[in-house]
CSV table of C-alpha atoms in Angstrom, one decimal:
chain,number,residue,atom,x,y,z
A,1,MET,CA,265.1,234.1,0.2
A,2,ASP,CA,263.6,231.2,-1.9
A,3,ILE,CA,264.9,229.8,-5.1
A,4,ALA,CA,262.5,231.8,-7.3
A,5,ASP,CA,263.7,235.1,-5.9
A,6,GLY,CA,267.3,234.0,-6.1
A,7,THR,CA,266.9,233.1,-9.8
A,8,ILE,CA,265.4,236.4,-10.6
A,9,LEU,CA,268.2,238.2,-8.7
A,10,MET,CA,270.8,236.1,-10.5
A,11,VAL,CA,269.5,236.8,-14.0
A,12,GLY,CA,269.2,240.5,-13.1
A,13,ALA,CA,272.8,240.5,-11.9
A,14,ILE,CA,273.9,238.9,-15.2
A,15,PHE,CA,272.0,241.5,-17.3
A,16,ALA,CA,273.3,244.4,-15.1
A,17,LEU,CA,276.9,243.2,-15.5
A,18,LEU,CA,276.4,242.7,-19.3
A,19,ILE,CA,275.8,246.4,-19.6
A,20,THR,CA,279.3,247.1,-18.2
A,21,GLY,CA,280.9,245.5,-21.2
A,22,LEU,CA,282.8,242.7,-19.4
A,23,PRO,CA,283.3,239.4,-21.2
A,24,LEU,CA,280.5,236.9,-20.7
A,25,ALA,CA,282.8,234.3,-19.3
A,26,PHE,CA,283.9,236.6,-16.4
A,27,ILE,CA,280.3,237.8,-15.8
A,28,THR,CA,278.9,234.2,-15.4
A,29,GLY,CA,281.9,233.2,-13.3
A,30,LEU,CA,281.6,236.2,-11.0
A,31,VAL,CA,277.8,235.8,-10.6
A,32,ALA,CA,278.1,232.1,-10.0
A,33,LEU,CA,280.8,232.6,-7.3
A,34,ALA,CA,278.9,235.4,-5.7
A,35,PHE,CA,275.7,233.5,-5.5
A,36,THR,CA,277.4,230.2,-4.4
A,37,PHE,CA,279.1,232.0,-1.5
A,38,GLY,CA,276.0,234.1,-0.7
A,39,TRP,CA,273.8,231.0,-0.7
A,40,PHE,CA,276.1,228.4,1.0
A,41,GLY,CA,278.7,230.6,2.7
A,42,THR,CA,282.3,229.8,3.0
A,43,ASN,CA,281.6,226.1,3.2
A,44,ALA,CA,281.2,226.1,-0.6
A,45,LEU,CA,284.9,226.9,-1.2
A,46,PRO,CA,286.0,223.3,-1.2
A,47,LEU,CA,283.1,222.4,-3.5
A,48,VAL,CA,284.0,225.1,-6.0
A,49,THR,CA,287.7,224.4,-6.0
A,50,SER,CA,287.3,220.7,-6.4
A,51,ARG,CA,284.8,221.0,-9.2
A,52,VAL,CA,286.9,223.5,-11.1
A,53,TYR,CA,290.0,221.5,-10.7
A,54,GLY,CA,288.3,218.3,-11.7
A,55,PHE,CA,286.9,219.9,-14.8
A,56,VAL,CA,290.1,221.7,-15.9
A,57,THR,CA,292.3,218.6,-15.5
A,58,GLU,CA,290.0,216.5,-17.8
A,59,TYR,CA,292.0,215.0,-20.6
A,60,SER,CA,289.2,215.2,-23.2
A,61,LEU,CA,289.2,219.0,-23.1
A,62,VAL,CA,292.4,218.9,-25.1
A,63,ALA,CA,290.1,218.6,-28.1
A,64,VAL,CA,288.5,222.0,-27.7
A,65,PRO,CA,291.5,224.2,-28.8
A,66,MET,CA,292.3,221.6,-31.6
A,67,PHE,CA,288.8,222.1,-33.1
A,68,VAL,CA,289.2,225.9,-32.9
A,69,LEU,CA,292.5,225.5,-34.7
A,70,MET,CA,290.9,223.3,-37.3
A,71,ALA,CA,288.2,225.9,-38.0
A,72,SER,CA,290.9,228.6,-38.3
A,73,LEU,CA,293.0,226.4,-40.7
A,74,LEU,CA,289.9,225.8,-42.9
A,75,ASP,CA,289.4,229.5,-43.1
A,76,ARG,CA,293.0,230.5,-43.8
A,77,SER,CA,294.0,227.7,-46.2
A,78,GLY,CA,291.0,228.1,-48.5
A,79,ILE,CA,289.8,224.5,-48.1
A,80,ALA,CA,286.3,225.7,-47.1
A,81,LYS,CA,286.1,228.0,-50.1
A,82,ASP,CA,287.1,225.1,-52.4
A,83,LEU,CA,284.5,222.8,-50.8
A,84,PHE,CA,281.9,225.5,-51.3
A,85,ASN,CA,282.8,225.9,-55.0
A,86,ALA,CA,282.8,222.2,-55.6
A,87,MET,CA,279.3,221.9,-54.1
A,88,ARG,CA,278.2,224.7,-56.4
A,89,VAL,CA,278.9,222.6,-59.4
A,90,PHE,CA,276.5,219.9,-58.1
A,91,ALA,CA,273.7,222.1,-56.8
A,92,GLY,CA,273.9,225.1,-59.1
A,93,ARG,CA,270.9,224.2,-61.3
A,94,LEU,CA,268.5,223.3,-58.5
A,95,PRO,CA,266.0,225.9,-57.5
A,96,GLY,CA,267.5,227.3,-54.3
A,97,GLY,CA,270.6,225.4,-55.1
A,98,VAL,CA,273.0,227.8,-53.4
A,99,ALA,CA,270.9,227.6,-50.2
A,100,VAL,CA,270.9,223.8,-50.5
A,101,GLN,CA,274.6,223.8,-51.1
A,102,THR,CA,275.2,226.0,-48.1
A,103,VAL,CA,273.5,223.5,-45.8
A,104,VAL,CA,275.5,220.6,-47.3
A,105,VAL,CA,278.8,222.5,-46.9
A,106,ALA,CA,277.7,223.4,-43.4
A,107,PHE,CA,277.3,219.6,-42.7
A,108,PHE,CA,280.8,218.9,-43.9
A,109,LEU,CA,282.3,221.8,-42.1
A,110,ALA,CA,280.6,220.7,-38.9
A,111,ALA,CA,282.2,217.3,-39.3
A,112,LEU,CA,285.6,218.9,-39.8
A,113,SER,CA,285.6,221.7,-37.2
A,114,GLY,CA,283.3,220.8,-34.4
A,115,ILE,CA,282.6,224.4,-33.4
A,116,ILE,CA,279.5,226.4,-34.2
A,117,GLY,CA,281.0,229.9,-34.0
A,118,GLY,CA,283.8,229.4,-36.5
A,119,GLU,CA,281.4,227.6,-38.8
A,120,ILE,CA,278.8,230.4,-38.9
A,121,VAL,CA,281.5,233.0,-39.5
A,122,LEU,CA,283.0,230.9,-42.3
A,123,LEU,CA,279.6,230.4,-43.9
A,124,GLY,CA,278.8,234.1,-43.5
A,125,ILE,CA,282.0,235.0,-45.3
A,126,LEU,CA,281.7,232.4,-48.1
A,127,ALA,CA,278.0,231.7,-48.7
A,128,LEU,CA,276.2,234.8,-47.6
A,129,PRO,CA,277.7,237.2,-50.1
A,130,GLN,CA,277.1,234.7,-52.9
A,131,MET,CA,273.5,234.2,-52.0
A,132,LEU,CA,272.8,237.9,-51.8
A,133,ARG,CA,274.6,238.4,-55.1
A,134,LEU,CA,272.3,235.8,-56.7
A,135,GLY,CA,269.2,237.6,-55.5
A,136,TYR,CA,268.3,235.5,-52.5
A,137,ASP,CA,266.2,237.2,-49.9
A,138,LYS,CA,268.3,238.7,-47.1
A,139,HIS,CA,266.3,237.0,-44.3
A,140,LEU,CA,266.4,233.6,-46.1
A,141,SER,CA,270.1,233.8,-46.7
A,142,ILE,CA,270.9,234.6,-43.0
A,143,GLY,CA,268.5,231.9,-41.9
A,144,VAL,CA,270.2,229.3,-44.0
A,145,VAL,CA,273.6,230.3,-42.7
A,146,CYS,CA,272.4,230.2,-39.1
A,147,ALA,CA,270.5,226.9,-39.6
A,148,GLY,CA,273.5,225.3,-41.3
A,149,GLY,CA,275.8,226.6,-38.6
A,150,SER,CA,273.7,225.0,-35.9
A,151,LEU,CA,274.8,221.6,-37.3
A,152,GLY,CA,278.1,222.3,-35.6
A,153,THR,CA,276.6,221.5,-32.2
A,154,MET,CA,275.3,218.1,-33.3
A,155,MET,CA,277.6,216.7,-35.9
A,156,PRO,CA,280.6,214.8,-34.3
A,157,PRO,CA,283.2,215.9,-33.4
A,158,SER,CA,281.3,218.5,-31.5
A,159,ILE,CA,282.8,220.6,-28.6
A,160,VAL,CA,279.3,220.9,-27.1
A,161,LEU,CA,279.0,217.1,-27.0
A,162,ILE,CA,282.5,216.7,-25.4
A,163,ILE,CA,281.7,219.2,-22.7
A,164,TYR,CA,278.3,217.7,-22.1
A,165,GLY,CA,279.8,214.2,-21.9
A,166,LEU,CA,282.3,215.4,-19.3
A,167,ILE,CA,279.7,217.2,-17.2
A,168,ALA,CA,277.1,214.4,-17.4
A,169,SER,CA,279.7,211.6,-17.0
A,170,VAL,CA,278.5,210.0,-20.2
A,171,SER,CA,280.7,208.3,-22.8
A,172,ILE,CA,281.7,210.8,-25.5
A,173,ALA,CA,282.0,208.1,-28.1
A,174,ASP,CA,278.4,207.1,-27.3
A,175,LEU,CA,277.3,210.7,-27.6
A,176,PHE,CA,279.1,211.0,-31.0
A,177,THR,CA,277.4,207.8,-32.2
A,178,ALA,CA,274.0,209.0,-31.1
A,179,ALA,CA,274.3,212.4,-32.6
A,180,ILE,CA,275.0,211.3,-36.2
A,181,THR,CA,271.5,210.3,-37.2
A,182,PRO,CA,269.8,213.5,-35.9
A,183,ALA,CA,272.5,215.6,-37.6
A,184,VAL,CA,271.9,213.9,-40.9
A,185,ILE,CA,268.1,214.3,-40.5
A,186,LEU,CA,268.5,218.0,-39.6
A,187,MET,CA,270.7,218.5,-42.8
A,188,LEU,CA,268.1,216.7,-45.0
A,189,SER,CA,265.1,218.6,-43.7
């Protein structure tokens, strides 16, 4: 079997297992292990175990649960809602001011939490109802929330940048420094 057939078979296996309702983490792990052992045989066992052990024992991964905790604290404490209300004062009279403020709040939330999922949920809870109440188009409102939430992957401290830095053996501090300018450009555009 060549690589093209293996890829099609792997994607098909992922979709077939998704239908069963298993969590995505278990599905991708199961498919990866099955195809690794199917492709390389039992000789792949040391490779898999050393790679998993090396990744799990990485000190920088301590930041991941801390960022999840930060997003949860922002939601539960009301700080995010206060930030959103403060930005409403500055952007309230601009045309599309609530949408502009949502992107600005998303920028600051990305700098605080570092996780995209929590940020989109938080913006969906805070900003989406307000934009719909003010008569914004439903599609525009959802698009603004999703676009603003995508800043969470770029704005340091970002979990995606931490994991990428670990996998690619690149300095995480250099990745954070390099990601600031594109994040600011994305927010302003």
